[in-house]
């Protein structure tokens, strides 16, 4: 019988009995979740000694009051007394787990009654439209923070010392963090087959950094070479003719396409080690060639947006107004398209045989790479 | 099924590699050809030769003239040794006139002639009948502003100082993509600013009508050393050659030479000699105190922003201190006209193709200590004056130099004076 509970982000989760009182990661938002135990542990188990890490965590997560369920008690006090003293359950992190009351559950299910999981590719276009405010804010911020340094800082770079540069570009990095977190959440949500609202990026800095780390690792796992090669070729090839343009376009499309595929491969089980060609090949084998086609189409779109971005930056020097408009349009269109594409690819992966039907990866034996596995001797 | 899918993927990968393969096969690698010593020696004789009308070395042509600026190459290129720069006395006067019908006329007012002497009056009737005007007549020099003559509308006259030829082979061997990479790098560094920026030091590679990138001349008007030498022979000495016809006198435009004065082999010999000239060197001072000052000056050279355009290294050429790109240097440093290539617009015309009057190729600073006077027409007698006169894209560096204290300025100048002729 599964243990059912809800993560703080609203995702309904379930875990096997043997996962009780353990920690894992929410497949949607990536935050650590504590799996509650609503029943006492099996009789006869003895708590082993805590490791130093567990002692440290227990001290850190210690709560003043035990968990109280709003519903009727599920255990039978007599039954517990008959089997002897029951060890106290592991402290539960209330901040990570929220047990909904029946009323809250009904309200949550009724919130998006007409929003089932997409079955056609064009239905995924509605996903970013529903999040138009969020996309607009992110795109606007990125446009401003991309154009402002070019207009204000770069012409005055002789007045800026080396230590000032990170602080001056910090707002841009923060916005890129948020955009990364948002897109990662879109992908995770689609992979898990979650219909429902588009949520803002997770608020925790650790989660945002984790999203960026995932994207960075996937970029460094292969696309970085293609991107660097393309940049060096563009710099040193002299006048660009049609052949050079073709080579550069190929490099960009391949870099972006492989980046998307690696992100999908990593999102399967949440393991950074899956950022490799074999995992991508397995994924393509399961989902189909359409995955490759869509990823390459994303690369083509990225190429077009890249040209638009460069044109916008150039135009900023001649006509700041027009340059700003180009930048804003580029980021808006780019974020919209990326959200749509990640949603589409995630839903495909979810619906593909072998990759869907298990909306909660917590039912698998895999663990998050960021949380240590509890020693199995603790639970029997 | 899996095998057919793999086959398709492999085919797609092979197809994607076709452009790369074609590029690898067609990639041009420029090899530096060694200079033939025999050719260089013959070229040296030609370089030092005093040309005359009906010269025996030009049996098919008319020899020197009919119009010319000097009687030998070394007469102008002599500071610091044969092949060096020249003083104000060897400046070349260039004019550009915009006619009423919108066409432009441009050329050189030659200082001397065998017959049909040219003067400024041949350019425009309102100009004085002077063959070799002093620079102060054409440019309002500090303290001598009243001497400058007003130009009639649509007329612009400027001068070109004789540049040093040391290290010319190293520049000649530079592939065009090195200059283009420099151009792209500058644009990236300054936030993709366009080359027409008047404030940010973003240069552009000089382009000729045939698409080649220019590397020689004050406007980058010559793509190769051979072109540069042939143009100079024709325009400075009146020696027609296969690359450039000798100019006709301004007062006798129908004057034609009976034949070419120089053969292609003679031009190649001259080119070989110029290519054999050694490059300028950095000579550190003898005392340790002076060496420290020069080193501090080198750091200031970078800090002040001089190195933005006077790049220390360009591709494989070290110590050139130039990016060889065209930069806009402001209204005060305008100079229209060119004696080969397309006409350059007059200062008040709309910019079109070709270098603008305010655009100048960054001159290499190697050997700068021995190549006074400075700037395109030699209006700056000292290095400090030359830095101060930088306008347009050089204004930032000029201002930062002016803001330095006296000791720092002296250190920067001390660094520049370590760059001597060979």
Tab-separated table of N, CA and C in Angstrom, chain A residues 150 154-159 231 233-241 243-244 246-247 250 254 281 284-289 292 309-311 313-315 317-318, chain B residues 5 9 15-23 26-27 176-178 180-182 184-185 187-196 200 207 211 213 303-304 396 400:
chain	number	residue	atom	x	y	z
A	150	UNK	N	25.684	47.020	-22.805
A	150	UNK	CA	26.275	47.417	-24.080
A	150	UNK	C	26.240	48.930	-24.231
A	154	UNK	N	29.982	49.120	-21.490
A	154	UNK	CA	31.072	48.819	-22.426
A	154	UNK	C	31.801	50.085	-22.897
A	155	UNK	N	31.071	51.170	-23.249
A	155	UNK	CA	31.818	52.364	-23.674
A	155	UNK	C	32.649	52.986	-22.559
A	156	UNK	N	32.395	52.590	-21.314
A	156	UNK	CA	33.123	53.205	-20.206
A	156	UNK	C	34.016	52.180	-19.514
A	157	UNK	N	34.417	51.168	-20.248
A	157	UNK	CA	35.103	50.067	-19.567
A	157	UNK	C	36.466	50.470	-19.017
A	158	UNK	N	37.024	51.566	-19.544
A	158	UNK	CA	38.312	51.941	-18.981
A	158	UNK	C	38.179	52.520	-17.584
A	159	UNK	N	36.952	52.894	-17.198
A	159	UNK	CA	36.759	53.438	-15.856
A	159	UNK	C	36.419	52.350	-14.843
A	231	UNK	N	32.698	29.520	-32.810
A	231	UNK	CA	33.158	30.878	-32.542
A	231	UNK	C	34.550	31.113	-33.128
A	233	UNK	N	36.006	29.500	-35.507
A	233	UNK	CA	35.960	29.472	-36.968
A	233	UNK	C	35.461	30.807	-37.509
A	234	UNK	N	34.403	31.339	-36.895
A	234	UNK	CA	33.872	32.630	-37.345
A	234	UNK	C	34.922	33.737	-37.213
A	235	UNK	N	35.694	33.675	-36.136
A	235	UNK	CA	36.674	34.734	-35.887
A	235	UNK	C	37.813	34.707	-36.894
A	236	UNK	N	38.230	33.517	-37.275
A	236	UNK	CA	39.464	33.406	-38.054
A	236	UNK	C	39.272	33.004	-39.508
A	237	UNK	N	38.032	32.889	-39.950
A	237	UNK	CA	37.853	32.396	-41.321
A	237	UNK	C	37.904	33.516	-42.342
A	238	UNK	N	38.015	34.768	-41.925
A	238	UNK	CA	38.046	35.868	-42.878
A	238	UNK	C	36.657	36.204	-43.374
A	239	UNK	N	36.569	36.565	-44.654
A	239	UNK	CA	35.266	36.883	-45.221
A	239	UNK	C	34.398	35.630	-45.262
A	240	UNK	N	33.168	35.782	-44.837
A	240	UNK	CA	32.257	34.635	-44.810
A	240	UNK	C	31.587	34.484	-46.154
A	241	UNK	N	31.772	33.317	-46.767
A	241	UNK	CA	30.990	33.048	-47.973
A	241	UNK	C	29.902	32.040	-47.619
A	243	UNK	N	29.611	28.896	-48.003
A	243	UNK	CA	30.095	27.664	-47.371
A	243	UNK	C	30.372	27.890	-45.883
A	244	UNK	N	30.989	29.024	-45.572
A	244	UNK	CA	31.288	29.321	-44.170
A	244	UNK	C	30.000	29.512	-43.382
A	246	UNK	N	27.213	28.146	-43.979
A	246	UNK	CA	26.607	26.824	-43.818
A	246	UNK	C	27.273	26.064	-42.679
A	247	UNK	N	28.595	26.131	-42.633
A	247	UNK	CA	29.327	25.419	-41.574
A	247	UNK	C	28.950	25.992	-40.207
A	250	UNK	N	25.474	24.917	-39.218
A	250	UNK	CA	25.478	23.512	-38.778
A	250	UNK	C	25.991	23.393	-37.350
A	254	UNK	N	23.668	22.036	-34.345
A	254	UNK	CA	24.074	20.810	-33.646
A	254	UNK	C	24.314	21.072	-32.164
A	281	UNK	N	20.919	8.293	-26.879
A	281	UNK	CA	20.530	7.279	-27.868
A	281	UNK	C	19.394	6.412	-27.326
A	284	UNK	N	16.230	8.455	-27.500
A	284	UNK	CA	15.733	8.562	-28.877
A	284	UNK	C	15.128	7.239	-29.312
A	285	UNK	N	15.754	6.157	-28.915
A	285	UNK	CA	15.218	4.846	-29.260
A	285	UNK	C	13.849	4.616	-28.665
A	286	UNK	N	13.639	5.193	-27.491
A	286	UNK	CA	12.351	4.988	-26.823
A	286	UNK	C	11.287	5.928	-27.364
A	287	UNK	N	11.680	7.183	-27.568
A	287	UNK	CA	10.681	8.187	-27.952
A	287	UNK	C	10.499	8.253	-29.462
A	288	UNK	N	11.595	8.090	-30.204
A	288	UNK	CA	11.472	8.122	-31.656
A	288	UNK	C	12.321	9.222	-32.267
A	289	UNK	N	12.409	9.195	-33.593
A	289	UNK	CA	13.237	10.165	-34.296
A	289	UNK	C	12.676	11.576	-34.213
A	292	UNK	N	14.741	13.952	-32.274
A	292	UNK	CA	15.915	14.544	-32.926
A	292	UNK	C	15.469	15.679	-33.846
A	309	UNK	N	19.457	38.668	-32.084
A	309	UNK	CA	20.075	39.273	-30.894
A	309	UNK	C	21.278	40.119	-31.292
A	310	UNK	N	22.109	39.588	-32.179
A	310	UNK	CA	23.287	40.338	-32.623
A	310	UNK	C	22.865	41.600	-33.364
A	311	UNK	N	21.836	41.466	-34.199
A	311	UNK	CA	21.356	42.647	-34.923
A	311	UNK	C	20.839	43.694	-33.951
A	313	UNK	N	21.810	44.141	-30.829
A	313	UNK	CA	22.939	44.763	-30.127
A	313	UNK	C	23.651	45.767	-31.017
A	314	UNK	N	23.779	45.430	-32.319
A	314	UNK	CA	24.405	46.384	-33.245
A	314	UNK	C	23.555	47.632	-33.379
A	315	UNK	N	22.266	47.431	-33.492
A	315	UNK	CA	21.363	48.555	-33.718
A	315	UNK	C	21.294	49.458	-32.488
A	317	UNK	N	23.625	50.714	-30.966
A	317	UNK	CA	24.599	51.799	-31.088
A	317	UNK	C	24.111	52.870	-32.054
A	318	UNK	N	23.326	52.448	-33.045
A	318	UNK	CA	22.877	53.418	-34.051
A	318	UNK	C	21.563	54.057	-33.604
B	5	UNK	N	17.744	2.727	-39.391
B	5	UNK	CA	17.746	4.036	-38.733
B	5	UNK	C	19.177	4.507	-38.545
B	9	UNK	N	21.052	7.875	-40.002
B	9	UNK	CA	21.771	8.842	-39.174
B	9	UNK	C	23.202	9.023	-39.671
B	15	UNK	N	26.543	13.812	-44.715
B	15	UNK	CA	26.086	14.973	-45.484
B	15	UNK	C	26.458	16.270	-44.776
B	16	UNK	N	26.331	16.248	-43.455
B	16	UNK	CA	26.661	17.446	-42.690
B	16	UNK	C	28.153	17.752	-42.758
B	17	UNK	N	28.943	16.715	-42.965
B	17	UNK	CA	30.393	16.927	-43.005
B	17	UNK	C	30.894	17.376	-44.373
B	18	UNK	N	30.026	17.349	-45.367
B	18	UNK	CA	30.470	17.725	-46.725
B	18	UNK	C	30.978	19.178	-46.778
B	19	UNK	N	30.233	20.156	-46.227
B	19	UNK	CA	30.770	21.529	-46.284
B	19	UNK	C	32.110	21.654	-45.570
B	20	UNK	N	32.248	20.940	-44.464
B	20	UNK	CA	33.510	21.014	-43.726
B	20	UNK	C	34.636	20.458	-44.581
B	21	UNK	N	34.352	19.333	-45.251
B	21	UNK	CA	35.375	18.728	-46.100
B	21	UNK	C	35.771	19.636	-47.250
B	22	UNK	N	34.776	20.273	-47.844
B	22	UNK	CA	35.079	21.179	-48.963
B	22	UNK	C	35.930	22.344	-48.469
B	23	UNK	N	35.615	22.851	-47.320
B	23	UNK	CA	36.374	23.986	-46.782
B	23	UNK	C	37.813	23.567	-46.466
B	26	UNK	N	39.716	23.474	-49.655
B	26	UNK	CA	39.918	24.749	-50.342
B	26	UNK	C	40.547	25.804	-49.444
B	27	UNK	N	40.934	25.436	-48.234
B	27	UNK	CA	41.503	26.421	-47.307
B	27	UNK	C	42.847	26.893	-47.848
B	176	UNK	N	44.713	38.186	-45.235
B	176	UNK	CA	43.642	39.159	-44.993
B	176	UNK	C	42.782	38.757	-43.801
B	177	UNK	N	42.668	37.444	-43.554
B	177	UNK	CA	41.777	37.032	-42.466
B	177	UNK	C	42.323	37.456	-41.100
B	178	UNK	N	43.604	37.747	-41.007
B	178	UNK	CA	44.138	38.244	-39.730
B	178	UNK	C	43.564	39.624	-39.447
B	180	UNK	N	40.805	40.792	-40.710
B	180	UNK	CA	39.363	40.653	-40.503
B	180	UNK	C	39.078	40.103	-39.102
B	181	UNK	N	39.925	39.199	-38.603
B	181	UNK	CA	39.747	38.707	-37.233
B	181	UNK	C	39.939	39.846	-36.236
B	182	UNK	N	40.895	40.716	-36.530
B	182	UNK	CA	41.114	41.872	-35.659
B	182	UNK	C	39.878	42.765	-35.647
B	184	UNK	N	36.781	41.872	-36.265
B	184	UNK	CA	35.694	41.213	-35.525
B	184	UNK	C	35.949	41.269	-34.028
B	185	UNK	N	37.208	41.065	-33.636
B	185	UNK	CA	37.521	41.101	-32.212
B	185	UNK	C	37.245	42.462	-31.599
B	187	UNK	N	35.052	44.660	-32.649
B	187	UNK	CA	33.600	44.872	-32.571
B	187	UNK	C	33.020	44.123	-31.384
B	188	UNK	N	33.538	42.902	-31.144
B	188	UNK	CA	33.043	42.136	-29.999
B	188	UNK	C	33.393	42.846	-28.698
B	189	UNK	N	34.601	43.357	-28.626
B	189	UNK	CA	35.061	43.968	-27.395
B	189	UNK	C	34.243	45.204	-27.044
B	190	UNK	N	33.812	45.930	-28.093
B	190	UNK	CA	33.086	47.168	-27.837
B	190	UNK	C	31.592	46.990	-28.072
B	191	UNK	N	31.102	45.813	-27.730
B	191	UNK	CA	29.657	45.592	-27.732
B	191	UNK	C	29.048	45.654	-29.115
B	192	UNK	N	29.734	45.127	-30.120
B	192	UNK	CA	29.237	45.112	-31.497
B	192	UNK	C	28.997	46.517	-32.038
B	193	UNK	N	29.775	47.482	-31.552
B	193	UNK	CA	29.655	48.837	-32.089
B	193	UNK	C	30.076	48.834	-33.557
B	194	UNK	N	29.415	49.614	-34.404
B	194	UNK	CA	29.766	49.626	-35.815
B	194	UNK	C	31.038	50.434	-36.042
B	195	UNK	N	31.749	50.196	-37.159
B	195	UNK	CA	32.987	50.941	-37.427
B	195	UNK	C	32.737	52.424	-37.646
B	196	UNK	N	31.482	52.809	-37.967
B	196	UNK	CA	31.243	54.236	-38.160
B	196	UNK	C	31.081	54.988	-36.843
B	200	UNK	N	34.007	55.078	-30.216
B	200	UNK	CA	34.590	53.819	-29.776
B	200	UNK	C	35.622	53.356	-30.804
B	207	UNK	N	38.898	48.108	-47.786
B	207	UNK	CA	38.461	47.254	-48.900
B	207	UNK	C	38.735	47.943	-50.221
B	211	UNK	N	37.565	43.752	-53.845
B	211	UNK	CA	37.241	42.977	-52.651
B	211	UNK	C	38.436	42.627	-51.785
B	213	UNK	N	41.652	43.088	-49.308
B	213	UNK	CA	41.846	43.921	-48.118
B	213	UNK	C	43.158	44.681	-48.273
B	303	UNK	N	47.202	50.995	-20.558
B	303	UNK	CA	46.180	51.529	-19.647
B	303	UNK	C	45.448	52.715	-20.265
B	304	UNK	N	46.179	53.556	-20.991
B	304	UNK	CA	45.589	54.761	-21.564
B	304	UNK	C	44.683	54.409	-22.752
B	396	UNK	N	39.409	59.311	-26.868
B	396	UNK	CA	39.444	58.756	-25.511
B	396	UNK	C	40.887	58.639	-25.021
B	400	UNK	N	42.898	60.641	-22.055
B	400	UNK	CA	43.533	59.945	-20.921
B	400	UNK	C	45.014	60.262	-20.861
